[in-house]
Amino acid sequence: KAGVTQTPRYLIKTRGQQVTLSCSPISGHRSVSWYQQTPGQGLQFLFEYFSETQRNKGNFPGRFSGRQFSNSRSEMNVSTLELGDSALYLCASSLAGQGIRYFGPGTRLTVT
Amino acid sequence: AQTVTQSQPEMSVQEAETVTLSCTYDTSESDYYLFWYKQPPSRQMILVIRQEAYKQQNATENRFSVNFQKAAKSFSLKISDSQLGDAAMYFCAFRPANTDKLIFGTGTRLQVFP
């Protein structure tokens, strides 16, 4: 089976712009979660989707949003980018009810 | 609040030797999962080992094993016969059974010397 894929792998944006990141889960996985990784804050949970419904949300401002499509692919959007949004954004997928999250390679976002 | 603490920012080990990475967590939950993830320089997060809190037996995966002490809320990772490819950041993570959210520690950077 193919692993979790994330596109794009690298992205450079300017402050104030918006960005959309994409995540395709492992075939058959219906749950997708997103994490932000920065040197200062470490790994922080953004949100999780299951069957197109957001099940959990972390403590991030409303500028961070996401959605999941009927094929389980997920997108996250960050509007009005700030310098502090520069991070590695990781997506993970899992089978419903399983404890194991399989991570993608991440998208490195740089905001200038 | 649920927290995961990794008190060793960096560890080093010689090839073929054994090293133990520490992790403690704080929770009032009784049912949860614990994980160790490895993140090499490529940044891909890879699951190393998983432990269900209701299982008393410590999980083992080849050269990797854990020492799970539920009462002490401790979950250490032992790497035996260390290899150069084991060099990476290691993250301890916790997930309550009733949520989908993984809570990570701050990580331990493991260096392996030949």
Tab-separated table of C-alpha atoms in Angstrom, chain B residues 4-106:
chain	number	residue	atom	x	y	z
B	4	VAL	CA	4.233	14.193	28.103
B	5	THR	CA	7.725	14.908	29.394
B	6	GLN	CA	10.985	13.811	27.853
B	7	SER	CA	13.709	15.009	30.174
B	8	GLN	CA	16.656	14.097	27.940
B	9	PRO	CA	17.061	16.591	25.078
B	10	GLU	CA	20.029	14.617	23.740
B	11	MET	CA	21.473	11.165	24.190
B	12	SER	CA	24.357	9.368	22.566
B	13	VAL	CA	25.300	5.726	22.259
B	14	GLN	CA	27.994	3.688	20.580
B	15	GLU	CA	27.100	1.303	17.844
B	16	ALA	CA	26.066	-2.135	19.187
B	17	GLU	CA	25.442	-0.740	22.673
B	18	THR	CA	22.122	-0.291	24.458
B	19	VAL	CA	20.453	3.028	25.245
B	20	THR	CA	17.300	3.930	27.148
B	21	LEU	CA	15.201	7.010	26.449
B	22	SER	CA	12.932	8.278	29.207
B	23	CYS	CA	9.351	9.457	29.039
B	24	THR	CA	6.821	10.332	31.699
B	25	TYR	CA	3.250	11.429	31.231
B	26	ASP	CA	0.497	12.915	33.283
B	27	THR	CA	-3.142	11.969	32.872
B	28	SER	CA	-6.237	11.078	34.826
B	29	GLU	CA	-7.412	8.741	32.081
B	30	SER	CA	-7.357	5.011	32.730
B	31	ASP	CA	-7.527	3.888	29.116
B	32	TYR	CA	-4.969	5.206	26.690
B	33	TYR	CA	-2.216	4.362	24.261
B	34	LEU	CA	1.462	5.229	24.335
B	35	PHE	CA	3.804	5.443	21.388
B	36	TRP	CA	7.380	6.064	20.457
B	37	TYR	CA	7.913	7.721	17.099
B	38	LYS	CA	11.232	8.226	15.333
B	39	GLN	CA	11.893	11.249	13.140
B	40	PRO	CA	15.112	10.976	11.108
B	41	PRO	CA	16.607	13.967	9.258
B	42	SER	CA	14.237	13.241	6.357
B	43	ARG	CA	11.489	14.458	8.767
B	44	GLN	CA	9.223	11.450	8.111
B	45	MET	CA	7.675	10.406	11.417
B	46	ILE	CA	7.924	6.640	11.805
B	47	LEU	CA	6.155	4.558	14.449
B	48	VAL	CA	8.664	2.572	16.495
B	49	ILE	CA	6.493	0.889	19.088
B	50	ARG	CA	3.047	1.052	20.657
B	51	GLN	CA	1.698	0.107	24.076
B	52	GLU	CA	-1.908	-0.204	25.209
B	53	ALA	CA	-2.332	0.944	28.797
B	54	TYR	CA	-4.533	-2.045	29.702
B	55	LYS	CA	-1.768	-4.488	28.768
B	56	GLN	CA	0.685	-5.239	31.536
B	57	GLN	CA	3.158	-6.915	29.230
B	58	ASN	CA	5.770	-4.571	27.819
B	59	ALA	CA	5.720	-4.210	24.051
B	60	THR	CA	8.694	-5.371	22.001
B	61	GLU	CA	9.577	-4.838	18.354
B	62	ASN	CA	12.848	-6.477	17.386
B	63	ARG	CA	15.620	-4.374	18.971
B	64	PHE	CA	13.136	-1.942	20.518
B	65	SER	CA	11.366	-2.572	23.795
B	66	VAL	CA	9.578	-0.484	26.373
B	67	ASN	CA	9.423	-0.425	30.139
B	68	PHE	CA	5.858	0.601	30.906
B	69	GLN	CA	5.213	1.478	34.533
B	70	LYS	CA	1.554	2.517	34.673
B	71	ALA	CA	1.497	3.496	38.343
B	72	ALA	CA	4.562	5.672	37.900
B	73	LYS	CA	3.279	6.954	34.539
B	74	SER	CA	6.563	6.102	32.947
B	75	PHE	CA	7.195	4.769	29.453
B	76	SER	CA	10.856	4.369	28.541
B	77	LEU	CA	12.258	3.040	25.283
B	78	LYS	CA	15.214	0.682	25.187
B	79	ILE	CA	17.165	0.299	21.976
B	80	SER	CA	19.441	-2.732	21.946
B	81	ASP	CA	22.344	-3.323	19.571
B	82	SER	CA	22.184	0.303	18.410
B	83	GLN	CA	22.785	0.939	14.732
B	84	LEU	CA	23.883	4.057	12.871
B	85	GLY	CA	20.437	4.192	11.293
B	86	ASP	CA	18.861	4.609	14.723
B	87	ALA	CA	20.166	8.172	14.883
B	88	ALA	CA	17.104	10.430	14.904
B	89	MET	CA	14.746	12.465	17.071
B	90	TYR	CA	12.587	10.211	19.200
B	91	PHE	CA	9.190	11.406	20.350
B	92	CYS	CA	7.102	9.856	23.063
B	93	ALA	CA	3.368	10.320	22.491
B	94	PHE	CA	0.177	9.703	24.410
B	95	ARG	CA	-3.381	9.303	23.194
B	96	PRO	CA	-6.413	8.890	25.440
B	97	ALA	CA	-8.625	6.081	24.160
B	98	ASN	CA	-11.620	8.377	23.843
B	99	THR	CA	-9.966	10.978	21.614
B	100	ASP	CA	-8.010	11.090	18.389
B	101	LYS	CA	-5.475	13.611	19.586
B	102	LEU	CA	-1.836	12.621	19.997
B	103	ILE	CA	0.068	14.541	22.649
B	104	PHE	CA	3.791	14.596	22.031
B	105	GLY	CA	6.797	15.139	24.228
B	106	THR	CA	9.531	17.547	23.220
